[in-house]
Amino acid sequence: MNKENLKVMQEDNLKVLLEKLGLLEDLNNGKIKCKFCKSEVLFDDIYGVFPESGSVKIVCNKPECILQLMEYLRKGKTNK
Amino acid sequence: MEEVLVSLFKYISLPIATFIFGCYVVYINPEKAQIWASYIYRVLSILNKKYRVYATTNDIEGRINHFAKNLSTQVIEHEPVGVKIVYVDADTTKEQFFENNELIIKMYDSGNNNKNFVYATMAFISTTTLPRAKKYISKSQRESIDLFIAKKLFEEEKPQVAEQFFQDFFSPKLESGEKISELIETYTVIDKAGLFFPIFINELVYLGQKVFFKKKAENIIAEVTSLISFLRQRSLRTVGDETAQSVFQGIYCSCAVVLVGKRLKRLSKDSRLYMNYIKKLVNRKVDSIYLIGPTEEGNNQFISDIGKGIEDTFNYYKTYEKQCKATIRGNDAKLVSTENYLVLYRNPNVTNIIDGIYYTENIEPYSKDDSIIGLSE
């Protein structure tokens, strides 16, 4: 069976990565917004992160945003 | 198999025989083995927290891959795609993050394993289910299919997670969009009649294999909507109801679903009664002809006879046959469990590149034809 990789990160490790990306402080101060719904995102609200055009995009765990993310990724895969 | 097992335990010591048998089970069913492994790691994690990661990984992978494998038995053209959970560690640098250019999903620590399962599954299903067909269908059709398939996965593979899914995804999405709610309700109806995966999803796979030079998106979406409506109508019919349409014929979804069910015709065992309008379907160069009918009173043989006629007369070839459980309405409108026999015949000359010439000759003449919705017998 062909398998698709699904990259995941444990919470503690994600915090380390966000610090390296220079986002942890802003995240703790409520300055980071979800790519799709534009609402404030705290660490507990994060669904996933991905790079785009040199910056880091964060997606919150609202169902609508997750589905929008999947649609966004689907279009991205199609365009490759 | 029994004889092999008996020989195994007769001539080899019990521990070795058990080990060999265990290896065999792991080999033929690695997904089940992963699920069992997750239980073992869960127990070990009580002693050492590092095993939690292995427990979560094996649980998610095993269940999703088991579902994907089962799906391939229901959707003939489905090449099973599984998932591999890759943990990104804390050593990842900023440069590596940008270079890899991939989504990273947050995994909750233990205590939230249901959430991890749901979130990982949604990512997997959304990106691997019908990737090509999704180019052609509407957003609500895409989302509703993903949600329905996810629901099936959770209900079949890990029912205790289903509640988390309903709470986090399903209910909020249903409340936000009436169209999606209606579609999912329809899929449930179609699935109960055993038609969702073998016909609807299968046809979307075929649709995804096509390239339309002159694509009219709204026409394709409308036709998929019509196919859904037709399958819903078939699924809700009462046993003995001979007024409902029994044939769907599409252009973009180039398929025909022929119900071999009318009792008088079945009992007559005269396949010519069906061959006449199958000939019309063949003349319109449909790619797929599904024959479906109840497995009673020798109907399987009758369906096979019709199929033999399709093969011999029109050179279509049998691709798939399956007996599938269905729940339909009995004469007293109560739901009854039954079994259907489904056979798929494919046109040996399927055209997947739909260019201008093909469109003009084979699609445009029929694009305004009401018969696209279905023909009554």
XYZ file of C-alpha atoms in Angstrom:
457
model
C 0.000 0.000 0.000
C 1.315 3.460 -0.904
C 1.566 5.689 2.107
C 1.297 9.433 2.486
C 3.485 11.034 5.120
C 1.678 13.054 7.726
C 4.080 15.188 9.692
C 3.201 15.776 13.316
C 4.887 17.353 16.290
C 4.394 16.897 19.998
C 3.370 19.988 21.924
C 6.693 20.491 23.700
C 8.667 20.122 20.481
C 6.333 22.476 18.654
C 6.964 25.140 21.271
C 10.704 24.746 20.653
C 10.200 25.100 16.909
C 7.974 28.155 17.302
C 10.654 29.736 19.449
C 13.251 29.099 16.734
C 10.869 30.673 14.237
C 10.563 33.704 16.501
C 6.842 33.268 17.056
C 6.483 31.952 20.578
C 6.432 35.300 22.309
C 3.894 36.770 19.904
C 1.812 33.643 20.296
C 1.785 33.947 24.070
C 0.826 37.613 23.740
C -2.086 36.890 21.446
C -0.528 38.605 18.450
C -0.702 35.642 16.073
C -3.772 35.272 13.879
C -5.155 32.245 12.128
C -4.452 32.278 8.393
C -8.091 31.650 7.538
C -10.419 33.074 10.156
C -7.976 35.823 11.210
C -8.892 35.380 14.854
C -6.330 35.410 17.637
C -4.584 32.102 18.149
C -3.097 30.884 21.397
C -0.909 27.803 21.611
C -3.771 25.538 22.658
C -5.775 26.656 19.635
C -3.163 25.611 17.076
C -4.039 22.889 14.589
C -0.971 23.150 12.411
C 1.773 25.312 10.985
C 3.242 25.535 7.514
C 5.627 27.785 5.594
C 4.369 29.997 2.826
C 6.265 32.592 0.836
C 8.995 32.878 3.432
C 6.692 33.309 6.405
C 5.040 30.933 8.849
C 1.291 30.395 8.690
C -0.658 29.127 11.649
C -4.064 27.493 11.424
C -6.396 27.264 14.400
C -8.375 24.146 15.301
C -11.827 25.419 14.334
C -13.416 22.843 11.971
C -14.035 25.470 9.308
C -10.394 26.530 9.319
C -9.153 22.946 9.189
C -11.393 22.221 6.216
C -10.263 25.442 4.541
C -6.677 24.383 5.114
C -7.320 21.042 3.459
C -8.945 22.761 0.489
C -5.962 25.106 0.325
C -3.508 22.217 0.376
C -5.526 20.317 -2.200
C -5.293 23.211 -4.598
C -1.617 23.525 -3.864
C -1.027 19.860 -4.710
C -3.033 20.193 -7.872
C -0.975 23.137 -9.032
C 2.377 21.412 -8.498
C -5.251 -23.149 6.424
C -6.567 -25.417 9.160
C -4.386 -28.304 7.972
C -1.345 -26.043 7.915
C -2.016 -24.901 11.458
C -2.519 -28.450 12.704
C 0.743 -29.533 11.055
C 2.500 -26.526 12.503
C 1.515 -27.341 16.044
C 2.023 -31.077 15.532
C 5.598 -31.013 14.368
C 6.995 -27.871 15.887
C 7.059 -26.817 19.522
C 4.229 -24.634 20.713
C 6.220 -21.418 21.289
C 7.864 -21.610 17.853
C 4.610 -22.485 16.177
C 2.893 -19.579 17.914
C 5.693 -17.261 16.836
C 5.469 -18.408 13.216
C 1.717 -18.042 13.269
C 2.039 -14.571 14.776
C 4.491 -13.537 12.042
C 2.062 -14.820 9.435
C -0.798 -12.783 10.897
C 1.398 -9.675 10.985
C 2.424 -10.280 7.375
C -1.082 -10.641 5.986
C -2.642 -8.016 8.213
C -0.023 -5.484 9.282
C -2.704 -2.927 10.112
C -4.259 -5.191 12.747
C -0.809 -5.909 14.101
C -0.215 -2.183 14.508
C -3.466 -1.792 16.417
C -2.477 -4.610 18.768
C 0.968 -3.039 19.135
C -0.646 0.235 20.158
C -2.388 -1.546 23.049
C 0.932 -3.005 24.191
C 2.669 0.390 23.978
C -0.240 1.976 25.855
C 0.380 -0.431 28.745
C 4.159 0.116 28.556
C 3.632 3.876 28.646
C 2.425 3.499 32.229
C 6.008 2.542 33.067
C 7.743 4.921 30.656
C 6.125 7.937 28.988
C 8.282 7.616 25.863
C 6.033 4.741 24.695
C 3.052 7.097 24.380
C 4.340 8.281 21.029
C 4.511 4.719 19.701
C 1.072 3.955 21.070
C -0.465 6.989 19.335
C 1.380 6.427 16.059
C 0.492 2.747 15.759
C -3.094 3.389 16.755
C -3.663 6.078 14.129
C -1.723 4.358 11.360
C -3.187 0.927 12.011
C -6.805 2.073 12.006
C -6.580 4.436 9.044
C -4.673 1.882 6.974
C -7.131 -0.867 7.898
C -9.994 1.333 6.708
C -8.143 2.245 3.505
C -7.494 -1.428 2.773
C -11.171 -2.327 3.277
C -12.210 0.563 1.063
C -10.297 -0.925 -1.842
C -12.606 -3.971 -1.723
C -15.628 -1.740 -2.193
C -14.311 0.752 -4.747
C -12.844 -1.201 -7.628
C -10.669 1.573 -8.999
C -9.406 2.657 -5.616
C -5.703 2.131 -5.108
C -5.439 2.040 -1.331
C -3.423 4.885 0.110
C -2.326 4.603 3.690
C -0.757 6.976 6.133
C 2.647 7.124 7.779
C 2.867 9.362 10.825
C 6.224 11.107 10.877
C 7.171 12.771 14.114
C 9.184 15.942 13.637
C 11.591 16.332 16.501
C 12.707 19.417 18.371
C 16.083 19.463 16.555
C 14.394 20.759 13.424
C 15.932 24.065 12.444
C 14.221 27.081 10.990
C 15.944 26.419 7.657
C 14.775 22.811 7.587
C 11.214 23.910 8.320
C 11.175 26.177 5.277
C 13.081 23.751 3.098
C 10.699 20.871 3.830
C 7.771 23.144 2.996
C 5.168 20.913 4.623
C 2.286 21.195 7.036
C 3.069 20.068 10.584
C 0.111 19.119 12.728
C 0.214 19.551 16.477
C -0.183 16.346 18.451
C -1.724 16.756 21.863
C -0.077 15.044 24.787
C -1.753 11.992 26.249
C -5.212 12.544 27.610
C -6.211 13.930 24.245
C -5.599 10.921 22.067
C -9.080 11.115 20.610
C -8.383 14.635 19.395
C -5.097 13.484 17.839
C -6.876 10.681 16.030
C -9.617 12.955 14.696
C -7.306 15.738 13.572
C -4.825 13.413 11.883
C -7.625 11.515 10.139
C -9.231 14.684 8.789
C -5.916 15.788 7.306
C -5.402 12.397 5.745
C -8.905 11.982 4.300
C -9.109 15.499 2.909
C -5.865 15.183 0.994
C -6.008 11.561 -0.173
C -9.690 10.926 -0.938
C -10.596 11.420 -4.595
C -7.797 13.923 -5.229
C -8.452 14.057 -8.970
C -12.240 14.046 -8.938
C -12.274 16.897 -6.459
C -11.122 19.199 -9.266
C -14.524 18.789 -10.874
C -17.051 18.734 -8.068
C -18.397 21.568 -5.924
C -17.014 22.637 -2.547
C -20.029 21.340 -0.687
C -19.774 18.006 -2.519
C -16.073 17.767 -1.609
C -16.530 18.649 2.032
C -19.582 16.457 2.517
C -17.814 13.436 1.005
C -14.798 13.956 3.292
C -16.994 14.306 6.356
C -19.065 11.262 5.473
C -16.052 9.055 4.812
C -14.412 10.274 8.020
C -17.607 9.451 9.903
C -17.560 5.935 8.437
C -13.921 5.507 9.396
C -14.474 6.516 13.001
C -17.623 4.418 13.361
C -15.934 1.342 11.913
C -12.431 1.629 13.290
C -12.774 3.417 16.625
C -16.341 4.148 17.723
C -15.187 5.745 20.960
C -13.571 8.512 18.920
C -16.725 9.157 16.910
C -18.117 11.365 19.670
C -15.023 13.604 19.543
C -15.436 13.867 15.766
C -19.134 14.714 16.021
C -18.430 17.312 18.676
C -15.419 18.957 16.995
C -16.257 18.637 13.315
C -19.438 17.040 12.266
C -22.040 18.942 14.273
C -20.531 22.413 13.778
C -20.234 21.791 10.044
C -23.789 20.502 9.757
C -25.078 23.531 11.609
C -23.171 25.932 9.400
C -24.310 24.691 6.005
C -27.687 23.312 4.984
C -26.348 21.943 1.715
C -23.703 19.843 3.407
C -26.217 18.583 5.907
C -28.568 17.476 3.109
C -25.774 15.819 1.173
C -24.547 13.841 4.159
C -28.073 12.728 4.941
C -28.371 11.560 1.315
C -25.055 9.709 1.441
C -26.263 7.911 4.556
C -29.387 6.800 2.711
C -27.392 5.687 -0.331
C -24.843 3.890 1.809
C -27.532 1.942 3.662
C -28.666 0.638 0.277
C -25.086 -0.455 -0.449
C -24.586 1.994 -3.310
C -22.329 4.720 -1.917
C -18.877 3.223 -2.377
C -19.361 0.668 -5.177
C -21.179 3.082 -7.479
C -21.005 6.723 -6.395
C -17.406 6.871 -5.190
C -16.282 4.497 -7.928
C -17.748 6.794 -10.567
C -16.054 9.796 -9.029
C -12.765 7.916 -9.317
C -13.448 7.383 -13.017
C -14.451 11.044 -13.378
C -11.131 12.022 -11.872
C -9.259 10.034 -14.515
C -10.671 12.212 -17.275
C -9.188 15.391 -18.655
C -11.743 17.794 -20.084
C -10.314 20.224 -22.614
C -13.566 22.099 -22.734
C -14.733 21.816 -19.202
C -18.045 23.194 -18.146
C -17.762 22.968 -14.405
C -21.376 23.740 -13.716
C -22.497 20.898 -15.990
C -20.285 18.369 -14.258
C -21.433 19.497 -10.828
C -25.060 19.312 -11.971
C -24.534 15.810 -13.282
C -22.930 14.621 -10.062
C -25.898 16.139 -8.239
C -28.214 14.205 -10.547
C -26.351 10.969 -9.888
C -26.691 11.542 -6.150
C -30.418 12.217 -6.555
C -30.882 9.113 -8.654
C -29.069 6.888 -6.184
C -31.069 8.404 -3.348
C -34.305 7.713 -5.157
C -33.247 4.114 -5.791
C -32.227 3.683 -2.181
C -35.558 4.920 -0.839
C -37.786 2.899 -3.127
C -40.048 0.286 -1.636
C -39.760 -3.350 -2.650
C -42.123 -3.921 -5.534
C -42.299 -0.239 -6.480
C -42.007 -0.214 -10.243
C -42.561 3.480 -10.816
C -39.160 4.742 -9.818
C -36.580 5.376 -12.513
C -34.264 2.471 -12.968
C -31.657 3.881 -15.296
C -29.245 6.742 -14.822
C -27.098 7.745 -17.703
C -24.526 10.465 -17.461
C -22.214 12.158 -19.920
C -19.372 13.425 -17.750
C -20.000 10.636 -15.275
C -20.291 8.301 -18.191
C -22.140 5.554 -16.408
C -25.448 3.778 -16.496
C -26.991 2.112 -13.479
C -29.513 -0.505 -14.547
C -31.667 -2.051 -11.909
C -32.564 -5.617 -12.704
C -35.378 -5.841 -10.275
C -38.822 -5.910 -11.778
C -40.256 -9.202 -10.674
C -42.092 -10.025 -13.880
C -39.014 -9.441 -15.950
C -36.875 -11.431 -13.541
C -39.229 -14.361 -13.579
C -39.490 -14.285 -17.367
C -35.694 -14.767 -17.476
C -35.727 -13.012 -20.836
C -32.605 -10.870 -20.896
C -33.607 -9.336 -24.232
C -35.987 -7.118 -22.278
C -32.954 -5.297 -20.886
C -30.651 -5.652 -23.858
C -32.703 -3.256 -25.995
C -32.047 -0.233 -23.909
C -28.563 -1.364 -22.962
C -27.953 -1.140 -26.706
C -29.030 2.521 -26.565
C -26.575 3.084 -23.746
C -23.789 1.424 -25.709
C -24.606 3.558 -28.742
C -24.042 6.589 -26.550
C -20.691 5.061 -25.619
C -21.193 4.956 -21.856
C -18.027 3.942 -20.068
C -19.592 1.918 -17.254
C -22.738 -0.160 -17.020
C -23.710 -1.238 -13.513
C -26.200 -4.052 -13.253
C -27.688 -4.330 -9.819
C -30.503 -6.386 -8.445
C -31.675 -8.300 -5.406
C -30.119 -11.712 -4.805
C -33.341 -13.651 -4.709
C -35.259 -16.071 -6.857
C -32.265 -16.789 -9.078
C -31.737 -13.124 -9.910
C -27.961 -13.470 -9.710
C -28.031 -15.847 -12.628
C -30.387 -13.558 -14.551
C -28.052 -10.613 -14.000
C -25.136 -12.762 -15.125
C -27.059 -13.725 -18.263
C -27.668 -10.068 -19.084
C -24.015 -9.396 -18.412
C -22.975 -12.208 -20.722
C -25.096 -10.558 -23.397
C -23.293 -7.259 -22.792
C -19.937 -8.985 -23.097
C -20.768 -11.035 -26.183
C -22.758 -8.415 -28.068
C -20.997 -5.201 -27.174
C -17.543 -6.389 -26.040
C -17.831 -4.663 -22.693
C -15.845 -6.526 -20.079
C -16.732 -7.469 -16.545
C -14.636 -5.490 -14.094
C -16.193 -6.155 -10.785
C -18.858 -8.205 -9.088
C -19.926 -8.083 -5.516
C -22.704 -9.041 -3.213
C -23.440 -6.185 -0.919
C -25.698 -5.848 2.055
C -28.426 -3.284 1.800
C -31.250 -1.930 3.894
C -34.330 -1.088 1.867
C -38.018 -0.507 2.466
C -40.247 -3.558 2.501
C -43.831 -3.635 1.312
C -45.024 -2.323 4.658
C -42.539 0.576 4.413
C -40.476 -0.929 7.237
C -36.764 -1.269 6.703
C -35.590 -4.733 5.754
C -32.102 -6.098 5.339
C -31.374 -7.643 2.018
C -28.541 -8.378 -0.321
C -27.854 -6.986 -3.765
C -25.731 -8.419 -6.517
C -23.756 -5.763 -8.357
C -21.738 -6.232 -11.514
C -19.816 -3.587 -13.422
C -19.118 -3.789 -17.137
C -16.655 -1.382 -18.725
C -16.357 -0.094 -22.242
C -13.048 -1.324 -23.671
C -12.731 1.964 -25.572
C -12.964 4.423 -22.714
C -11.804 7.874 -23.716
C -10.219 9.818 -20.908
C -9.002 12.769 -22.958
C -12.156 14.720 -23.716
C -11.019 17.169 -26.376
C -13.041 19.460 -28.605
C -13.781 16.844 -31.257
C -14.906 14.236 -28.742
C -17.001 16.883 -26.972
C -18.720 17.930 -30.206
C -19.459 14.382 -31.330
C -20.314 12.675 -28.080
C -21.250 15.184 -25.403
C -22.820 18.247 -26.973
C -25.638 16.354 -28.767
C -26.803 15.029 -25.393
C -25.914 17.909 -23.121
C -29.459 19.256 -23.028
C -31.126 15.889 -23.050
C -33.505 15.291 -20.138
C -32.666 11.647 -20.300
C -29.500 12.464 -18.467
C -31.557 12.323 -15.319
C -32.833 8.877 -15.976
C -35.166 6.846 -18.114
C -38.164 4.939 -16.936
C -38.395 1.365 -18.094
